[in-house]
Amino acid sequence: MKRTEKICYILAAVCLVLGALMLTVFTAVRFTGFLLCCGAAALVIFALLTRWREEHRWALWCRRIFLGLLAAGFAFFAVLEVRVLSWARTDSETPVGAVIVLGAGVDGTTPSLSLWTRLDAALAYVQDKPGIPIVVSGSRGRGEEISEARCMYDWLTARGVPREQIILEERATNTEENIRYSLELLEERGVTGDIAVVSSDYHLCRAAAYLGGDMVPVAARMPLRYLPLTVNYYVREAFGLAAAMVFQ
């Protein structure tokens, strides 16, 4: 066995072990675990093609095609990740006519970590915008005792946001529906002007894909101690953006 093959098999074993741990133990980063398992498979394939290339001409061409596809995939991922990062910011200067807060998980009746960061960012953003319409969007999911919209409504009103300022949108089950149903409610009320969207920093690019380039981003960031989880979400979001581009 040649050195290149040995290195590939060693790296594949490491990726497989780490991936299995993330899929079964550290499930908060299971998407990264899935990618590591895919990486392990790719390394094994590369090692086999490296072994066979001297005996079979087709293996040499397969190896070249395989490397080309991997390079193209990494390049595409890099482009998408740059787009995700470019939207991970808060625009506090552009005047807006309304604010949409995108939902996330609810633990019973309590905001999850992701939802709490979005609510905290929304509350800070509207402090100097009295009376601005705020759409809280999200239906009730599995394991949730109330809808995400109701959870956000309760959280915001408990912190002084007037009830009449908040519009509940309780039908949406994904980002595209969050945006579409929220815009319908704002249109019914005759709201005009640019729209601010509050969501997790890594998620704003996908929201902009549905709302458009004129969206005003308001980024919610996780505390630094959750950096591994944040990295996992940023990696996952590039794939989510690719899916949105294909199926939109």
PDB file of C-alpha atoms in Angstrom, residues 3-245:
ATOM      1  CA  ARG A   3       1.826   6.324   1.261  1.00  0.00           C
ATOM      2  CA  THR A   4      -0.971   8.306  -0.395  1.00  0.00           C
ATOM      3  CA  GLU A   5      -3.417   5.459   0.163  1.00  0.00           C
ATOM      4  CA  LYS A   6      -2.394   5.079   3.806  1.00  0.00           C
ATOM      5  CA  ILE A   7      -2.879   8.772   4.453  1.00  0.00           C
ATOM      6  CA  CYS A   8      -6.308   8.656   2.808  1.00  0.00           C
ATOM      7  CA  TYR A   9      -7.416   5.672   4.871  1.00  0.00           C
ATOM      8  CA  ILE A  10      -6.150   7.254   8.104  1.00  0.00           C
ATOM      9  CA  LEU A  11      -7.938  10.526   7.370  1.00  0.00           C
ATOM     10  CA  ALA A  12     -11.066   8.610   6.386  1.00  0.00           C
ATOM     11  CA  ALA A  13     -11.028   6.742   9.703  1.00  0.00           C
ATOM     12  CA  VAL A  14     -10.637  10.008  11.635  1.00  0.00           C
ATOM     13  CA  CYS A  15     -13.477  11.651   9.708  1.00  0.00           C
ATOM     14  CA  LEU A  16     -15.700   8.637  10.202  1.00  0.00           C
ATOM     15  CA  VAL A  17     -15.134   8.525  13.966  1.00  0.00           C
ATOM     16  CA  LEU A  18     -15.688  12.262  14.389  1.00  0.00           C
ATOM     17  CA  GLY A  19     -18.726  12.147  12.136  1.00  0.00           C
ATOM     18  CA  ALA A  20     -20.253   9.252  14.052  1.00  0.00           C
ATOM     19  CA  LEU A  21     -19.731  11.100  17.343  1.00  0.00           C
ATOM     20  CA  MET A  22     -21.442  14.201  15.980  1.00  0.00           C
ATOM     21  CA  LEU A  23     -24.342  12.189  14.614  1.00  0.00           C
ATOM     22  CA  THR A  24     -24.967  10.179  17.789  1.00  0.00           C
ATOM     23  CA  VAL A  25     -23.534  12.144  20.728  1.00  0.00           C
ATOM     24  CA  PHE A  26     -22.982  15.813  19.848  1.00  0.00           C
ATOM     25  CA  THR A  27     -26.188  16.009  17.841  1.00  0.00           C
ATOM     26  CA  ALA A  28     -26.317  19.803  17.817  1.00  0.00           C
ATOM     27  CA  VAL A  29     -23.628  19.672  15.106  1.00  0.00           C
ATOM     28  CA  ARG A  30     -24.917  16.578  13.327  1.00  0.00           C
ATOM     29  CA  PHE A  31     -24.880  18.259   9.909  1.00  0.00           C
ATOM     30  CA  THR A  32     -21.123  18.659  10.198  1.00  0.00           C
ATOM     31  CA  GLY A  33     -21.009  15.014  11.278  1.00  0.00           C
ATOM     32  CA  PHE A  34     -22.871  14.003   8.132  1.00  0.00           C
ATOM     33  CA  LEU A  35     -20.398  15.962   6.005  1.00  0.00           C
ATOM     34  CA  LEU A  36     -17.473  14.279   7.762  1.00  0.00           C
ATOM     35  CA  CYS A  37     -18.948  10.870   6.950  1.00  0.00           C
ATOM     36  CA  CYS A  38     -19.293  11.948   3.323  1.00  0.00           C
ATOM     37  CA  GLY A  39     -15.682  13.121   3.433  1.00  0.00           C
ATOM     38  CA  ALA A  40     -14.621   9.714   4.732  1.00  0.00           C
ATOM     39  CA  ALA A  41     -16.367   8.042   1.798  1.00  0.00           C
ATOM     40  CA  ALA A  42     -14.697  10.433  -0.652  1.00  0.00           C
ATOM     41  CA  LEU A  43     -11.257   9.659   0.794  1.00  0.00           C
ATOM     42  CA  VAL A  44     -11.833   5.921   0.457  1.00  0.00           C
ATOM     43  CA  ILE A  45     -12.939   6.341  -3.153  1.00  0.00           C
ATOM     44  CA  PHE A  46      -9.870   8.458  -3.891  1.00  0.00           C
ATOM     45  CA  ALA A  47      -7.590   5.861  -2.291  1.00  0.00           C
ATOM     46  CA  LEU A  48      -9.107   3.053  -4.362  1.00  0.00           C
ATOM     47  CA  LEU A  49      -8.852   5.023  -7.592  1.00  0.00           C
ATOM     48  CA  THR A  50      -5.222   5.820  -6.739  1.00  0.00           C
ATOM     49  CA  ARG A  51      -4.478   2.110  -6.313  1.00  0.00           C
ATOM     50  CA  TRP A  52      -6.235   1.102  -9.538  1.00  0.00           C
ATOM     51  CA  ARG A  53      -4.968   3.886 -11.810  1.00  0.00           C
ATOM     52  CA  GLU A  54      -1.749   2.015 -12.698  1.00  0.00           C
ATOM     53  CA  GLU A  55      -3.678  -1.130 -13.663  1.00  0.00           C
ATOM     54  CA  HIS A  56      -6.780   0.310 -15.296  1.00  0.00           C
ATOM     55  CA  ARG A  57      -6.862   3.296 -17.633  1.00  0.00           C
ATOM     56  CA  TRP A  58     -10.490   3.990 -16.731  1.00  0.00           C
ATOM     57  CA  ALA A  59      -9.456   4.425 -13.083  1.00  0.00           C
ATOM     58  CA  LEU A  60      -7.023   7.182 -14.068  1.00  0.00           C
ATOM     59  CA  TRP A  61      -9.766   9.090 -15.867  1.00  0.00           C
ATOM     60  CA  CYS A  62     -12.240   8.468 -13.063  1.00  0.00           C
ATOM     61  CA  ARG A  63      -9.701   9.842 -10.594  1.00  0.00           C
ATOM     62  CA  ARG A  64      -9.258  13.002 -12.662  1.00  0.00           C
ATOM     63  CA  ILE A  65     -13.007  13.483 -13.017  1.00  0.00           C
ATOM     64  CA  PHE A  66     -13.479  12.838  -9.313  1.00  0.00           C
ATOM     65  CA  LEU A  67     -10.873  15.461  -8.386  1.00  0.00           C
ATOM     66  CA  GLY A  68     -12.420  17.910 -10.835  1.00  0.00           C
ATOM     67  CA  LEU A  69     -15.860  17.476  -9.326  1.00  0.00           C
ATOM     68  CA  LEU A  70     -14.477  17.912  -5.819  1.00  0.00           C
ATOM     69  CA  ALA A  71     -12.660  21.108  -6.841  1.00  0.00           C
ATOM     70  CA  ALA A  72     -15.812  22.481  -8.475  1.00  0.00           C
ATOM     71  CA  GLY A  73     -17.845  21.585  -5.409  1.00  0.00           C
ATOM     72  CA  PHE A  74     -15.447  23.323  -3.050  1.00  0.00           C
ATOM     73  CA  ALA A  75     -15.358  26.406  -5.285  1.00  0.00           C
ATOM     74  CA  PHE A  76     -19.165  26.568  -5.398  1.00  0.00           C
ATOM     75  CA  PHE A  77     -19.332  26.135  -1.633  1.00  0.00           C
ATOM     76  CA  ALA A  78     -16.833  28.990  -1.167  1.00  0.00           C
ATOM     77  CA  VAL A  79     -18.914  31.306  -3.353  1.00  0.00           C
ATOM     78  CA  LEU A  80     -22.082  30.479  -1.420  1.00  0.00           C
ATOM     79  CA  GLU A  81     -20.337  30.917   1.920  1.00  0.00           C
ATOM     80  CA  VAL A  82     -19.121  34.375   0.887  1.00  0.00           C
ATOM     81  CA  ARG A  83     -22.731  35.298   0.089  1.00  0.00           C
ATOM     82  CA  VAL A  84     -23.895  33.990   3.458  1.00  0.00           C
ATOM     83  CA  LEU A  85     -21.212  36.013   5.240  1.00  0.00           C
ATOM     84  CA  SER A  86     -22.017  39.159   3.260  1.00  0.00           C
ATOM     85  CA  TRP A  87     -25.550  39.210   4.702  1.00  0.00           C
ATOM     86  CA  ALA A  88     -24.512  38.418   8.273  1.00  0.00           C
ATOM     87  CA  ARG A  89     -24.793  42.016   9.468  1.00  0.00           C
ATOM     88  CA  THR A  90     -27.205  44.578  10.876  1.00  0.00           C
ATOM     89  CA  ASP A  91     -28.220  47.632   8.857  1.00  0.00           C
ATOM     90  CA  SER A  92     -29.268  50.203  11.448  1.00  0.00           C
ATOM     91  CA  GLU A  93     -29.282  53.178   9.080  1.00  0.00           C
ATOM     92  CA  THR A  94     -31.845  52.366   6.372  1.00  0.00           C
ATOM     93  CA  PRO A  95     -35.402  53.513   7.255  1.00  0.00           C
ATOM     94  CA  VAL A  96     -37.945  50.688   7.209  1.00  0.00           C
ATOM     95  CA  GLY A  97     -41.722  50.417   7.174  1.00  0.00           C
ATOM     96  CA  ALA A  98     -41.982  47.158   9.094  1.00  0.00           C
ATOM     97  CA  VAL A  99     -40.019  44.420  10.813  1.00  0.00           C
ATOM     98  CA  ILE A 100     -40.352  40.665  10.295  1.00  0.00           C
ATOM     99  CA  VAL A 101     -38.940  38.332  12.946  1.00  0.00           C
ATOM    100  CA  LEU A 102     -38.388  34.809  11.637  1.00  0.00           C
ATOM    101  CA  GLY A 103     -39.248  31.958  13.962  1.00  0.00           C
ATOM    102  CA  ALA A 104     -37.063  29.186  15.347  1.00  0.00           C
ATOM    103  CA  GLY A 105     -37.606  26.323  17.768  1.00  0.00           C
ATOM    104  CA  VAL A 106     -39.636  26.606  20.959  1.00  0.00           C
ATOM    105  CA  ASP A 107     -38.943  24.434  24.002  1.00  0.00           C
ATOM    106  CA  GLY A 108     -42.495  23.933  25.217  1.00  0.00           C
ATOM    107  CA  THR A 109     -43.397  27.592  25.659  1.00  0.00           C
ATOM    108  CA  THR A 110     -39.850  28.939  26.051  1.00  0.00           C
ATOM    109  CA  PRO A 111     -37.712  30.317  23.202  1.00  0.00           C
ATOM    110  CA  SER A 112     -34.842  28.078  22.137  1.00  0.00           C
ATOM    111  CA  LEU A 113     -31.334  29.530  22.031  1.00  0.00           C
ATOM    112  CA  SER A 114     -31.706  30.488  18.365  1.00  0.00           C
ATOM    113  CA  LEU A 115     -35.100  32.079  18.902  1.00  0.00           C
ATOM    114  CA  TRP A 116     -33.919  33.921  22.015  1.00  0.00           C
ATOM    115  CA  THR A 117     -31.046  35.538  20.086  1.00  0.00           C
ATOM    116  CA  ARG A 118     -33.464  36.640  17.353  1.00  0.00           C
ATOM    117  CA  LEU A 119     -35.882  38.145  19.863  1.00  0.00           C
ATOM    118  CA  ASP A 120     -33.083  39.914  21.678  1.00  0.00           C
ATOM    119  CA  ALA A 121     -31.843  41.404  18.395  1.00  0.00           C
ATOM    120  CA  ALA A 122     -35.386  42.419  17.420  1.00  0.00           C
ATOM    121  CA  LEU A 123     -36.014  44.124  20.746  1.00  0.00           C
ATOM    122  CA  ALA A 124     -32.792  46.116  20.440  1.00  0.00           C
ATOM    123  CA  TYR A 125     -33.593  47.063  16.837  1.00  0.00           C
ATOM    124  CA  VAL A 126     -37.106  48.447  17.526  1.00  0.00           C
ATOM    125  CA  GLN A 127     -36.187  50.436  20.627  1.00  0.00           C
ATOM    126  CA  ASP A 128     -35.939  53.668  18.615  1.00  0.00           C
ATOM    127  CA  LYS A 129     -38.810  52.809  16.235  1.00  0.00           C
ATOM    128  CA  PRO A 130     -42.031  53.344  18.232  1.00  0.00           C
ATOM    129  CA  GLY A 131     -45.178  52.105  16.574  1.00  0.00           C
ATOM    130  CA  ILE A 132     -43.457  50.207  13.756  1.00  0.00           C
ATOM    131  CA  PRO A 133     -45.375  47.045  12.740  1.00  0.00           C
ATOM    132  CA  ILE A 134     -43.612  43.858  13.851  1.00  0.00           C
ATOM    133  CA  VAL A 135     -44.596  40.559  12.238  1.00  0.00           C
ATOM    134  CA  VAL A 136     -43.617  37.497  14.268  1.00  0.00           C
ATOM    135  CA  SER A 137     -43.713  34.476  11.981  1.00  0.00           C
ATOM    136  CA  GLY A 138     -43.744  30.745  12.669  1.00  0.00           C
ATOM    137  CA  SER A 139     -46.211  27.910  13.182  1.00  0.00           C
ATOM    138  CA  ARG A 140     -46.348  25.321  15.943  1.00  0.00           C
ATOM    139  CA  GLY A 141     -43.888  22.496  15.381  1.00  0.00           C
ATOM    140  CA  ARG A 142     -43.297  19.084  16.906  1.00  0.00           C
ATOM    141  CA  GLY A 143     -42.682  19.263  20.649  1.00  0.00           C
ATOM    142  CA  GLU A 144     -43.890  22.855  20.865  1.00  0.00           C
ATOM    143  CA  GLU A 145     -46.853  23.699  23.107  1.00  0.00           C
ATOM    144  CA  ILE A 146     -47.502  27.001  21.340  1.00  0.00           C
ATOM    145  CA  SER A 147     -46.627  28.430  17.943  1.00  0.00           C
ATOM    146  CA  GLU A 148     -43.311  30.152  17.420  1.00  0.00           C
ATOM    147  CA  ALA A 149     -45.205  33.342  16.621  1.00  0.00           C
ATOM    148  CA  ARG A 150     -47.146  33.182  19.903  1.00  0.00           C
ATOM    149  CA  CYS A 151     -43.948  32.524  21.837  1.00  0.00           C
ATOM    150  CA  MET A 152     -42.342  35.598  20.262  1.00  0.00           C
ATOM    151  CA  TYR A 153     -45.461  37.668  20.930  1.00  0.00           C
ATOM    152  CA  ASP A 154     -45.455  36.709  24.607  1.00  0.00           C
ATOM    153  CA  TRP A 155     -41.720  37.372  24.952  1.00  0.00           C
ATOM    154  CA  LEU A 156     -41.842  40.802  23.321  1.00  0.00           C
ATOM    155  CA  THR A 157     -44.963  42.030  25.100  1.00  0.00           C
ATOM    156  CA  ALA A 158     -43.510  40.902  28.435  1.00  0.00           C
ATOM    157  CA  ARG A 159     -40.617  43.289  27.727  1.00  0.00           C
ATOM    158  CA  GLY A 160     -42.734  46.310  26.982  1.00  0.00           C
ATOM    159  CA  VAL A 161     -43.521  46.102  23.265  1.00  0.00           C
ATOM    160  CA  PRO A 162     -47.161  47.231  22.786  1.00  0.00           C
ATOM    161  CA  ARG A 163     -49.511  44.405  21.805  1.00  0.00           C
ATOM    162  CA  GLU A 164     -51.086  46.415  19.000  1.00  0.00           C
ATOM    163  CA  GLN A 165     -47.667  46.787  17.392  1.00  0.00           C
ATOM    164  CA  ILE A 166     -47.244  43.032  16.869  1.00  0.00           C
ATOM    165  CA  ILE A 167     -48.817  40.986  14.062  1.00  0.00           C
ATOM    166  CA  LEU A 168     -48.945  37.215  14.493  1.00  0.00           C
ATOM    167  CA  GLU A 169     -48.302  34.987  11.496  1.00  0.00           C
ATOM    168  CA  GLU A 170     -48.855  31.394  12.638  1.00  0.00           C
ATOM    169  CA  ARG A 171     -48.985  29.403   9.378  1.00  0.00           C
ATOM    170  CA  ALA A 172     -45.392  29.410   8.101  1.00  0.00           C
ATOM    171  CA  THR A 173     -43.376  26.196   8.339  1.00  0.00           C
ATOM    172  CA  ASN A 174     -40.236  27.298   6.454  1.00  0.00           C
ATOM    173  CA  THR A 175     -38.312  30.414   5.443  1.00  0.00           C
ATOM    174  CA  GLU A 176     -40.109  30.904   2.138  1.00  0.00           C
ATOM    175  CA  GLU A 177     -43.495  30.781   3.879  1.00  0.00           C
ATOM    176  CA  ASN A 178     -42.234  33.058   6.671  1.00  0.00           C
ATOM    177  CA  ILE A 179     -41.520  35.758   4.106  1.00  0.00           C
ATOM    178  CA  ARG A 180     -44.549  35.188   1.863  1.00  0.00           C
ATOM    179  CA  TYR A 181     -47.190  35.059   4.579  1.00  0.00           C
ATOM    180  CA  SER A 182     -45.660  37.978   6.467  1.00  0.00           C
ATOM    181  CA  LEU A 183     -45.658  40.159   3.352  1.00  0.00           C
ATOM    182  CA  GLU A 184     -49.305  39.278   2.745  1.00  0.00           C
ATOM    183  CA  LEU A 185     -50.237  40.477   6.234  1.00  0.00           C
ATOM    184  CA  LEU A 186     -48.296  43.708   5.782  1.00  0.00           C
ATOM    185  CA  GLU A 187     -49.883  44.301   2.381  1.00  0.00           C
ATOM    186  CA  GLU A 188     -53.348  43.866   3.890  1.00  0.00           C
ATOM    187  CA  ARG A 189     -52.511  46.640   6.354  1.00  0.00           C
ATOM    188  CA  GLY A 190     -51.150  48.938   3.667  1.00  0.00           C
ATOM    189  CA  VAL A 191     -47.610  48.943   5.034  1.00  0.00           C
ATOM    190  CA  THR A 192     -45.051  50.398   2.608  1.00  0.00           C
ATOM    191  CA  GLY A 193     -41.308  50.928   2.575  1.00  0.00           C
ATOM    192  CA  ASP A 194     -38.337  48.645   2.999  1.00  0.00           C
ATOM    193  CA  ILE A 195     -38.693  45.634   5.268  1.00  0.00           C
ATOM    194  CA  ALA A 196     -36.258  44.702   8.027  1.00  0.00           C
ATOM    195  CA  VAL A 197     -35.864  40.977   8.631  1.00  0.00           C
ATOM    196  CA  VAL A 198     -34.543  39.730  11.957  1.00  0.00           C
ATOM    197  CA  SER A 199     -32.970  36.301  11.938  1.00  0.00           C
ATOM    198  CA  SER A 200     -29.806  34.451  12.881  1.00  0.00           C
ATOM    199  CA  ASP A 201     -26.767  35.953  11.167  1.00  0.00           C
ATOM    200  CA  TYR A 202     -26.131  32.840   9.066  1.00  0.00           C
ATOM    201  CA  HIS A 203     -29.780  32.691   7.956  1.00  0.00           C
ATOM    202  CA  LEU A 204     -30.248  36.196   6.559  1.00  0.00           C
ATOM    203  CA  CYS A 205     -28.838  35.414   3.113  1.00  0.00           C
ATOM    204  CA  ARG A 206     -31.487  32.758   2.508  1.00  0.00           C
ATOM    205  CA  ALA A 207     -34.196  35.136   3.710  1.00  0.00           C
ATOM    206  CA  ALA A 208     -32.943  37.721   1.222  1.00  0.00           C
ATOM    207  CA  ALA A 209     -33.201  35.105  -1.537  1.00  0.00           C
ATOM    208  CA  TYR A 210     -36.970  35.073  -0.947  1.00  0.00           C
ATOM    209  CA  LEU A 211     -37.583  38.727  -0.089  1.00  0.00           C
ATOM    210  CA  GLY A 212     -35.109  40.317  -2.484  1.00  0.00           C
ATOM    211  CA  GLY A 213     -31.961  42.395  -2.421  1.00  0.00           C
ATOM    212  CA  ASP A 214     -33.719  45.388  -0.831  1.00  0.00           C
ATOM    213  CA  MET A 215     -34.198  43.528   2.447  1.00  0.00           C
ATOM    214  CA  VAL A 216     -32.742  45.296   5.472  1.00  0.00           C
ATOM    215  CA  PRO A 217     -30.838  42.697   7.528  1.00  0.00           C
ATOM    216  CA  VAL A 218     -30.855  42.537  11.318  1.00  0.00           C
ATOM    217  CA  ALA A 219     -28.429  39.874  12.505  1.00  0.00           C
ATOM    218  CA  ALA A 220     -28.895  37.842  15.679  1.00  0.00           C
ATOM    219  CA  ARG A 221     -25.633  36.335  16.919  1.00  0.00           C
ATOM    220  CA  MET A 222     -25.011  33.491  19.324  1.00  0.00           C
ATOM    221  CA  PRO A 223     -22.665  34.011  22.288  1.00  0.00           C
ATOM    222  CA  LEU A 224     -19.027  33.213  21.551  1.00  0.00           C
ATOM    223  CA  ARG A 225     -19.107  30.069  23.704  1.00  0.00           C
ATOM    224  CA  TYR A 226     -21.372  28.518  21.059  1.00  0.00           C
ATOM    225  CA  LEU A 227     -18.785  28.996  18.292  1.00  0.00           C
ATOM    226  CA  PRO A 228     -18.751  25.291  17.201  1.00  0.00           C
ATOM    227  CA  LEU A 229     -22.522  25.397  16.836  1.00  0.00           C
ATOM    228  CA  THR A 230     -22.315  28.662  14.875  1.00  0.00           C
ATOM    229  CA  VAL A 231     -19.726  27.193  12.497  1.00  0.00           C
ATOM    230  CA  ASN A 232     -21.966  24.171  11.960  1.00  0.00           C
ATOM    231  CA  TYR A 233     -24.888  26.448  11.075  1.00  0.00           C
ATOM    232  CA  TYR A 234     -22.805  28.520   8.656  1.00  0.00           C
ATOM    233  CA  VAL A 235     -21.664  25.383   6.839  1.00  0.00           C
ATOM    234  CA  ARG A 236     -25.198  24.015   6.719  1.00  0.00           C
ATOM    235  CA  GLU A 237     -26.588  27.306   5.472  1.00  0.00           C
ATOM    236  CA  ALA A 238     -24.477  27.210   2.306  1.00  0.00           C
ATOM    237  CA  PHE A 239     -26.194  23.951   1.391  1.00  0.00           C
ATOM    238  CA  GLY A 240     -29.578  25.403   2.344  1.00  0.00           C
ATOM    239  CA  LEU A 241     -28.931  28.379   0.065  1.00  0.00           C
ATOM    240  CA  ALA A 242     -28.005  26.052  -2.799  1.00  0.00           C
ATOM    241  CA  ALA A 243     -31.287  24.190  -2.308  1.00  0.00           C
ATOM    242  CA  ALA A 244     -33.203  27.486  -2.270  1.00  0.00           C
ATOM    243  CA  MET A 245     -31.538  28.518  -5.547  1.00  0.00           C
TER     244      MET A 245
END
